[in-house]
Amino acid sequence: MLLFLLGCIMSGEPDKTQSYSVDWVEVGYRRITSDIADSSIRISIMRDGEEAGHGSGNYFEYRGKDFVVTAAHVVDNEMDMAILDGNDKVKIKIVFIDFENDVAILKTEKKLVNSKPMRWVLNKSGNLAGSEIYYSGFPSHYGKLLISGMVSSIENEGAIIQAFALPGSSGSVVFDKHGRAVGVVSAVGLHASQFSPFPSIQEDIVFISRVSHLDTRMILEVLKCAE
């Protein structure tokens, strides 16, 4: 409606210097979603040199220090782990793990070349119900996907989002429309049926852990201790 009204009240030759302004919101959206996808990384769980499973995460940078945020349960194992950076397998080190909130911070043995780090910025809002969210990850065998959704409800220290996730999505950082970190994909819903003894996955009901406690001061302290 606003654009329609502007078109009605303008007269004479259009101001060509303003011709790009109507697309600015779309340009900003595409830049943020592109950054989210570019920072998304696959964490491979290795056994005898072969991938036995995988999770997801995102690559970040703050004040010249780079790090990865993922879910604690992705890296809570005794097997070898590596990030696939193109054809390169980059080893990782756990520098912080929070089992209660299912969040972990990792350091890579070297900077990633094929992944672009995002700046770490938090969304600290207490009530996000109804907010748009985005994340990128590696669900099951589908490769990297960029996924959008909405926060359905806030649950204690986490939230439920309407989106899409499968095993392998765990650890993906969830962002708001401004590119601020909201949480980490932690689990998907399960549905018990009277017709089967086994529950089925509800891939559109996704549980996320909040990351509002991972402020920049804490991040810098953790990374400094890891040096």
PDB file of C-alpha atoms in Angstrom:
ATOM      1  CA  MET A   1       0.000   0.000   0.000  1.00  0.00           C
ATOM      2  CA  LEU A   2       2.812   2.397   0.827  1.00  0.00           C
ATOM      3  CA  LEU A   3       4.481   1.896  -2.543  1.00  0.00           C
ATOM      4  CA  PHE A   4       1.131   2.370  -4.285  1.00  0.00           C
ATOM      5  CA  LEU A   5       0.548   5.678  -2.494  1.00  0.00           C
ATOM      6  CA  LEU A   6       4.018   6.898  -3.350  1.00  0.00           C
ATOM      7  CA  GLY A   7       3.334   6.102  -6.997  1.00  0.00           C
ATOM      8  CA  CYS A   8       0.101   8.097  -6.862  1.00  0.00           C
ATOM      9  CA  ILE A   9       1.534  11.286  -5.387  1.00  0.00           C
ATOM     10  CA  MET A  10       4.692  11.482  -7.512  1.00  0.00           C
ATOM     11  CA  SER A  11       4.413  13.573 -10.632  1.00  0.00           C
ATOM     12  CA  GLY A  12       6.638  14.472 -13.578  1.00  0.00           C
ATOM     13  CA  GLU A  13       9.767  12.492 -14.442  1.00  0.00           C
ATOM     14  CA  PRO A  14      10.625   9.727 -11.949  1.00  0.00           C
ATOM     15  CA  ASP A  15      13.713  10.266  -9.800  1.00  0.00           C
ATOM     16  CA  LYS A  16      16.034   7.631 -11.217  1.00  0.00           C
ATOM     17  CA  THR A  17      18.393   7.953  -8.260  1.00  0.00           C
ATOM     18  CA  GLN A  18      15.695   6.281  -6.122  1.00  0.00           C
ATOM     19  CA  SER A  19      14.897   3.449  -8.517  1.00  0.00           C
ATOM     20  CA  TYR A  20      16.792   0.869  -6.448  1.00  0.00           C
ATOM     21  CA  SER A  21      15.226   1.704  -3.087  1.00  0.00           C
ATOM     22  CA  VAL A  22      12.130  -0.496  -3.466  1.00  0.00           C
ATOM     23  CA  ASP A  23      14.381  -3.545  -3.744  1.00  0.00           C
ATOM     24  CA  TRP A  24      16.496  -2.776  -0.679  1.00  0.00           C
ATOM     25  CA  VAL A  25      14.596  -5.092   1.679  1.00  0.00           C
ATOM     26  CA  GLU A  26      14.903  -7.965  -0.814  1.00  0.00           C
ATOM     27  CA  VAL A  27      18.625  -7.283  -1.287  1.00  0.00           C
ATOM     28  CA  GLY A  28      19.173  -7.295   2.487  1.00  0.00           C
ATOM     29  CA  TYR A  29      17.225 -10.548   2.866  1.00  0.00           C
ATOM     30  CA  ARG A  30      19.228 -12.264   0.126  1.00  0.00           C
ATOM     31  CA  ARG A  31      22.514 -11.096   1.626  1.00  0.00           C
ATOM     32  CA  ILE A  32      21.653 -12.447   5.084  1.00  0.00           C
ATOM     33  CA  THR A  33      20.369 -15.821   3.855  1.00  0.00           C
ATOM     34  CA  SER A  34      23.420 -16.128   1.607  1.00  0.00           C
ATOM     35  CA  ASP A  35      25.698 -15.436   4.588  1.00  0.00           C
ATOM     36  CA  ILE A  36      23.857 -18.073   6.630  1.00  0.00           C
ATOM     37  CA  ALA A  37      24.336 -20.687   3.909  1.00  0.00           C
ATOM     38  CA  ASP A  38      27.986 -19.727   3.370  1.00  0.00           C
ATOM     39  CA  SER A  39      28.760 -20.161   7.085  1.00  0.00           C
ATOM     40  CA  SER A  40      27.055 -23.564   7.336  1.00  0.00           C
ATOM     41  CA  ILE A  41      29.471 -26.461   7.849  1.00  0.00           C
ATOM     42  CA  ARG A  42      29.189 -30.255   7.990  1.00  0.00           C
ATOM     43  CA  ILE A  43      30.752 -32.019  10.974  1.00  0.00           C
ATOM     44  CA  SER A  44      31.760 -35.558  10.068  1.00  0.00           C
ATOM     45  CA  ILE A  45      31.950 -38.286  12.709  1.00  0.00           C
ATOM     46  CA  MET A  46      34.696 -40.617  11.528  1.00  0.00           C
ATOM     47  CA  ARG A  47      35.267 -44.318  12.171  1.00  0.00           C
ATOM     48  CA  ASP A  48      38.278 -46.073  10.602  1.00  0.00           C
ATOM     49  CA  GLY A  49      38.699 -43.188   8.179  1.00  0.00           C
ATOM     50  CA  GLU A  50      35.089 -43.322   6.952  1.00  0.00           C
ATOM     51  CA  GLU A  51      32.149 -41.117   7.830  1.00  0.00           C
ATOM     52  CA  ALA A  52      29.892 -42.926  10.317  1.00  0.00           C
ATOM     53  CA  GLY A  53      27.535 -40.013  10.830  1.00  0.00           C
ATOM     54  CA  HIS A  54      27.375 -36.252  10.683  1.00  0.00           C
ATOM     55  CA  GLY A  55      25.945 -33.115  12.211  1.00  0.00           C
ATOM     56  CA  SER A  56      25.868 -29.453  11.285  1.00  0.00           C
ATOM     57  CA  GLY A  57      27.158 -26.169  12.645  1.00  0.00           C
ATOM     58  CA  ASN A  58      28.089 -22.639  11.624  1.00  0.00           C
ATOM     59  CA  TYR A  59      31.398 -20.840  11.229  1.00  0.00           C
ATOM     60  CA  PHE A  60      31.786 -17.473  12.992  1.00  0.00           C
ATOM     61  CA  GLU A  61      34.259 -14.666  13.478  1.00  0.00           C
ATOM     62  CA  TYR A  62      34.533 -12.058  16.202  1.00  0.00           C
ATOM     63  CA  ARG A  63      37.402  -9.604  16.671  1.00  0.00           C
ATOM     64  CA  GLY A  64      39.712 -11.624  14.460  1.00  0.00           C
ATOM     65  CA  LYS A  65      38.983 -14.941  16.170  1.00  0.00           C
ATOM     66  CA  ASP A  66      37.131 -17.687  14.321  1.00  0.00           C
ATOM     67  CA  PHE A  67      35.121 -20.520  15.848  1.00  0.00           C
ATOM     68  CA  VAL A  68      32.276 -22.955  15.199  1.00  0.00           C
ATOM     69  CA  VAL A  69      29.010 -23.268  17.129  1.00  0.00           C
ATOM     70  CA  THR A  70      27.107 -26.561  17.105  1.00  0.00           C
ATOM     71  CA  ALA A  71      25.038 -28.813  19.403  1.00  0.00           C
ATOM     72  CA  ALA A  72      26.750 -30.554  22.310  1.00  0.00           C
ATOM     73  CA  HIS A  73      25.279 -33.941  21.396  1.00  0.00           C
ATOM     74  CA  VAL A  74      26.849 -33.744  17.912  1.00  0.00           C
ATOM     75  CA  VAL A  75      30.366 -33.786  19.359  1.00  0.00           C
ATOM     76  CA  ASP A  76      29.659 -35.802  22.518  1.00  0.00           C
ATOM     77  CA  ASN A  77      31.436 -38.965  21.412  1.00  0.00           C
ATOM     78  CA  GLU A  78      34.858 -40.584  21.453  1.00  0.00           C
ATOM     79  CA  MET A  79      35.273 -40.879  17.694  1.00  0.00           C
ATOM     80  CA  ASP A  80      37.368 -38.671  15.448  1.00  0.00           C
ATOM     81  CA  MET A  81      35.647 -35.579  14.082  1.00  0.00           C
ATOM     82  CA  ALA A  82      36.414 -33.253  11.220  1.00  0.00           C
ATOM     83  CA  ILE A  83      34.824 -30.440   9.254  1.00  0.00           C
ATOM     84  CA  LEU A  84      34.560 -30.999   5.526  1.00  0.00           C
ATOM     85  CA  ASP A  85      35.990 -27.850   3.963  1.00  0.00           C
ATOM     86  CA  GLY A  86      35.644 -28.611   0.261  1.00  0.00           C
ATOM     87  CA  ASN A  87      37.681 -31.787  -0.202  1.00  0.00           C
ATOM     88  CA  ASP A  88      39.737 -31.053   2.902  1.00  0.00           C
ATOM     89  CA  LYS A  89      39.054 -32.665   6.287  1.00  0.00           C
ATOM     90  CA  VAL A  90      39.889 -30.099   8.965  1.00  0.00           C
ATOM     91  CA  LYS A  91      40.312 -31.402  12.502  1.00  0.00           C
ATOM     92  CA  ILE A  92      38.428 -29.712  15.315  1.00  0.00           C
ATOM     93  CA  LYS A  93      38.883 -29.188  19.040  1.00  0.00           C
ATOM     94  CA  ILE A  94      36.081 -28.776  21.581  1.00  0.00           C
ATOM     95  CA  VAL A  95      36.770 -25.625  23.628  1.00  0.00           C
ATOM     96  CA  PHE A  96      33.385 -25.286  25.349  1.00  0.00           C
ATOM     97  CA  ILE A  97      30.524 -27.712  25.863  1.00  0.00           C
ATOM     98  CA  ASP A  98      27.212 -27.089  27.644  1.00  0.00           C
ATOM     99  CA  PHE A  99      25.262 -30.339  27.982  1.00  0.00           C
ATOM    100  CA  GLU A 100      22.338 -28.713  29.797  1.00  0.00           C
ATOM    101  CA  ASN A 101      21.649 -26.326  26.892  1.00  0.00           C
ATOM    102  CA  ASP A 102      23.033 -28.669  24.190  1.00  0.00           C
ATOM    103  CA  VAL A 103      25.527 -26.142  22.832  1.00  0.00           C
ATOM    104  CA  ALA A 104      29.232 -26.452  22.017  1.00  0.00           C
ATOM    105  CA  ILE A 105      31.982 -24.193  20.684  1.00  0.00           C
ATOM    106  CA  LEU A 106      34.762 -25.644  18.522  1.00  0.00           C
ATOM    107  CA  LYS A 107      38.072 -24.426  17.153  1.00  0.00           C
ATOM    108  CA  THR A 108      39.451 -25.643  13.835  1.00  0.00           C
ATOM    109  CA  GLU A 109      43.121 -26.550  13.425  1.00  0.00           C
ATOM    110  CA  LYS A 110      43.291 -23.997  10.607  1.00  0.00           C
ATOM    111  CA  LYS A 111      41.059 -21.385   9.025  1.00  0.00           C
ATOM    112  CA  LEU A 112      38.406 -22.722   6.688  1.00  0.00           C
ATOM    113  CA  VAL A 113      38.798 -21.765   3.038  1.00  0.00           C
ATOM    114  CA  ASN A 114      35.475 -22.808   1.510  1.00  0.00           C
ATOM    115  CA  SER A 115      33.250 -21.523   4.295  1.00  0.00           C
ATOM    116  CA  LYS A 116      32.679 -17.840   5.014  1.00  0.00           C
ATOM    117  CA  PRO A 117      32.424 -16.872   8.695  1.00  0.00           C
ATOM    118  CA  MET A 118      29.540 -14.739   9.930  1.00  0.00           C
ATOM    119  CA  ARG A 119      29.919 -12.128  12.640  1.00  0.00           C
ATOM    120  CA  TRP A 120      28.623 -13.422  15.983  1.00  0.00           C
ATOM    121  CA  VAL A 121      25.615 -11.312  17.019  1.00  0.00           C
ATOM    122  CA  LEU A 122      22.931 -12.491  19.460  1.00  0.00           C
ATOM    123  CA  ASN A 123      19.185 -12.025  19.526  1.00  0.00           C
ATOM    124  CA  LYS A 124      18.484 -11.711  23.257  1.00  0.00           C
ATOM    125  CA  SER A 125      14.732 -11.202  22.968  1.00  0.00           C
ATOM    126  CA  GLY A 126      12.758 -13.195  25.509  1.00  0.00           C
ATOM    127  CA  ASN A 127       9.612 -13.621  23.408  1.00  0.00           C
ATOM    128  CA  LEU A 128      10.263 -14.693  19.817  1.00  0.00           C
ATOM    129  CA  ALA A 129       6.936 -16.446  19.158  1.00  0.00           C
ATOM    130  CA  GLY A 130       5.792 -15.629  15.630  1.00  0.00           C
ATOM    131  CA  SER A 131       9.246 -14.494  14.478  1.00  0.00           C
ATOM    132  CA  GLU A 132      10.750 -15.546  11.150  1.00  0.00           C
ATOM    133  CA  ILE A 133      13.835 -17.735  11.423  1.00  0.00           C
ATOM    134  CA  TYR A 134      16.381 -19.208   9.000  1.00  0.00           C
ATOM    135  CA  TYR A 135      19.059 -21.829   9.187  1.00  0.00           C
ATOM    136  CA  SER A 136      21.256 -23.897   6.909  1.00  0.00           C
ATOM    137  CA  GLY A 137      22.368 -27.446   7.568  1.00  0.00           C
ATOM    138  CA  PHE A 138      22.852 -30.970   6.244  1.00  0.00           C
ATOM    139  CA  PRO A 139      19.711 -33.014   6.957  1.00  0.00           C
ATOM    140  CA  SER A 140      20.142 -36.729   6.260  1.00  0.00           C
ATOM    141  CA  HIS A 141      21.421 -37.331   2.694  1.00  0.00           C
ATOM    142  CA  TYR A 142      20.110 -34.107   1.150  1.00  0.00           C
ATOM    143  CA  GLY A 143      23.305 -32.063   1.228  1.00  0.00           C
ATOM    144  CA  LYS A 144      23.315 -28.424   2.313  1.00  0.00           C
ATOM    145  CA  LEU A 145      19.839 -26.880   2.551  1.00  0.00           C
ATOM    146  CA  LEU A 146      18.724 -23.349   3.428  1.00  0.00           C
ATOM    147  CA  ILE A 147      15.535 -23.553   5.483  1.00  0.00           C
ATOM    148  CA  SER A 148      13.056 -20.947   6.694  1.00  0.00           C
ATOM    149  CA  GLY A 149      10.369 -21.201   9.359  1.00  0.00           C
ATOM    150  CA  MET A 150       8.718 -19.563  12.332  1.00  0.00           C
ATOM    151  CA  VAL A 151       9.079 -19.703  16.102  1.00  0.00           C
ATOM    152  CA  SER A 152       5.947 -21.454  17.383  1.00  0.00           C
ATOM    153  CA  SER A 153       6.525 -21.317  21.127  1.00  0.00           C
ATOM    154  CA  ILE A 154       9.115 -20.696  23.795  1.00  0.00           C
ATOM    155  CA  GLU A 155       9.877 -23.723  25.974  1.00  0.00           C
ATOM    156  CA  ASN A 156      11.969 -23.063  29.105  1.00  0.00           C
ATOM    157  CA  GLU A 157      15.488 -22.390  27.783  1.00  0.00           C
ATOM    158  CA  GLY A 158      14.595 -23.417  24.245  1.00  0.00           C
ATOM    159  CA  ALA A 159      11.925 -23.027  21.614  1.00  0.00           C
ATOM    160  CA  ILE A 160       9.855 -24.995  19.133  1.00  0.00           C
ATOM    161  CA  ILE A 161       9.997 -23.869  15.519  1.00  0.00           C
ATOM    162  CA  GLN A 162       7.930 -24.847  12.506  1.00  0.00           C
ATOM    163  CA  ALA A 163      10.557 -25.655   9.916  1.00  0.00           C
ATOM    164  CA  PHE A 164      12.204 -28.804   8.541  1.00  0.00           C
ATOM    165  CA  ALA A 165      14.892 -30.973  10.100  1.00  0.00           C
ATOM    166  CA  LEU A 166      16.129 -34.549   9.991  1.00  0.00           C
ATOM    167  CA  PRO A 167      19.041 -36.362  11.636  1.00  0.00           C
ATOM    168  CA  GLY A 168      22.126 -34.476  10.476  1.00  0.00           C
ATOM    169  CA  SER A 169      20.456 -31.074  10.967  1.00  0.00           C
ATOM    170  CA  SER A 170      21.476 -31.033  14.631  1.00  0.00           C
ATOM    171  CA  GLY A 171      23.906 -28.241  15.457  1.00  0.00           C
ATOM    172  CA  SER A 172      22.689 -25.819  12.794  1.00  0.00           C
ATOM    173  CA  VAL A 173      22.550 -22.301  14.219  1.00  0.00           C
ATOM    174  CA  VAL A 174      19.136 -20.671  13.838  1.00  0.00           C
ATOM    175  CA  PHE A 175      19.047 -16.961  12.936  1.00  0.00           C
ATOM    176  CA  ASP A 176      16.454 -14.213  12.872  1.00  0.00           C
ATOM    177  CA  LYS A 177      15.833 -12.135   9.728  1.00  0.00           C
ATOM    178  CA  HIS A 178      18.613  -9.733  10.749  1.00  0.00           C
ATOM    179  CA  GLY A 179      21.251 -12.463  10.935  1.00  0.00           C
ATOM    180  CA  ARG A 180      21.351 -12.605  14.733  1.00  0.00           C
ATOM    181  CA  ALA A 181      21.798 -16.016  16.400  1.00  0.00           C
ATOM    182  CA  VAL A 182      18.644 -17.300  18.116  1.00  0.00           C
ATOM    183  CA  GLY A 183      19.501 -20.902  18.967  1.00  0.00           C
ATOM    184  CA  VAL A 184      20.832 -24.260  17.810  1.00  0.00           C
ATOM    185  CA  VAL A 185      18.846 -27.123  16.269  1.00  0.00           C
ATOM    186  CA  SER A 186      18.696 -29.781  18.980  1.00  0.00           C
ATOM    187  CA  ALA A 187      16.005 -32.348  18.085  1.00  0.00           C
ATOM    188  CA  VAL A 188      12.938 -33.122  15.989  1.00  0.00           C
ATOM    189  CA  GLY A 189       9.524 -34.193  17.194  1.00  0.00           C
ATOM    190  CA  LEU A 190       8.467 -37.834  17.529  1.00  0.00           C
ATOM    191  CA  HIS A 191       4.927 -39.101  17.014  1.00  0.00           C
ATOM    192  CA  ALA A 192       3.702 -42.284  18.670  1.00  0.00           C
ATOM    193  CA  SER A 193       1.071 -44.209  16.730  1.00  0.00           C
ATOM    194  CA  GLN A 194      -1.259 -46.936  17.938  1.00  0.00           C
ATOM    195  CA  PHE A 195      -0.594 -48.763  14.679  1.00  0.00           C
ATOM    196  CA  SER A 196       3.181 -49.083  15.138  1.00  0.00           C
ATOM    197  CA  PRO A 197       5.441 -49.847  18.104  1.00  0.00           C
ATOM    198  CA  PHE A 198       7.989 -47.394  16.709  1.00  0.00           C
ATOM    199  CA  PRO A 199       7.547 -43.598  16.834  1.00  0.00           C
ATOM    200  CA  SER A 200       7.794 -41.675  13.563  1.00  0.00           C
ATOM    201  CA  ILE A 201       9.783 -38.489  13.043  1.00  0.00           C
ATOM    202  CA  GLN A 202       7.850 -35.230  12.771  1.00  0.00           C
ATOM    203  CA  GLU A 203      10.347 -33.373  10.618  1.00  0.00           C
ATOM    204  CA  ASP A 204       8.334 -30.123  10.738  1.00  0.00           C
ATOM    205  CA  ILE A 205       8.441 -29.853  14.548  1.00  0.00           C
ATOM    206  CA  VAL A 206      11.962 -28.758  15.486  1.00  0.00           C
ATOM    207  CA  PHE A 207      13.332 -28.106  18.964  1.00  0.00           C
ATOM    208  CA  ILE A 208      16.098 -25.537  19.358  1.00  0.00           C
ATOM    209  CA  SER A 209      18.315 -24.626  22.308  1.00  0.00           C
ATOM    210  CA  ARG A 210      18.721 -20.921  23.015  1.00  0.00           C
ATOM    211  CA  VAL A 211      22.214 -19.392  22.884  1.00  0.00           C
ATOM    212  CA  SER A 212      21.508 -16.055  24.577  1.00  0.00           C
ATOM    213  CA  HIS A 213      24.060 -16.897  27.311  1.00  0.00           C
ATOM    214  CA  LEU A 214      26.882 -17.048  24.739  1.00  0.00           C
ATOM    215  CA  ASP A 215      27.583 -13.314  24.696  1.00  0.00           C
ATOM    216  CA  THR A 216      30.702 -11.892  23.080  1.00  0.00           C
ATOM    217  CA  ARG A 217      32.541 -11.547  26.401  1.00  0.00           C
ATOM    218  CA  MET A 218      32.069 -15.225  27.148  1.00  0.00           C
ATOM    219  CA  ILE A 219      33.050 -16.212  23.600  1.00  0.00           C
ATOM    220  CA  LEU A 220      36.312 -14.245  23.820  1.00  0.00           C
ATOM    221  CA  GLU A 221      37.157 -15.727  27.243  1.00  0.00           C
ATOM    222  CA  VAL A 222      36.575 -19.268  25.996  1.00  0.00           C
ATOM    223  CA  LEU A 223      38.700 -18.725  22.896  1.00  0.00           C
ATOM    224  CA  LYS A 224      41.483 -17.093  24.915  1.00  0.00           C
ATOM    225  CA  CYS A 225      41.625 -20.060  27.296  1.00  0.00           C
ATOM    226  CA  ALA A 226      41.854 -22.390  24.287  1.00  0.00           C
ATOM    227  CA  GLU A 227      44.991 -20.707  22.904  1.00  0.00           C
TER     228      GLU A 227
END
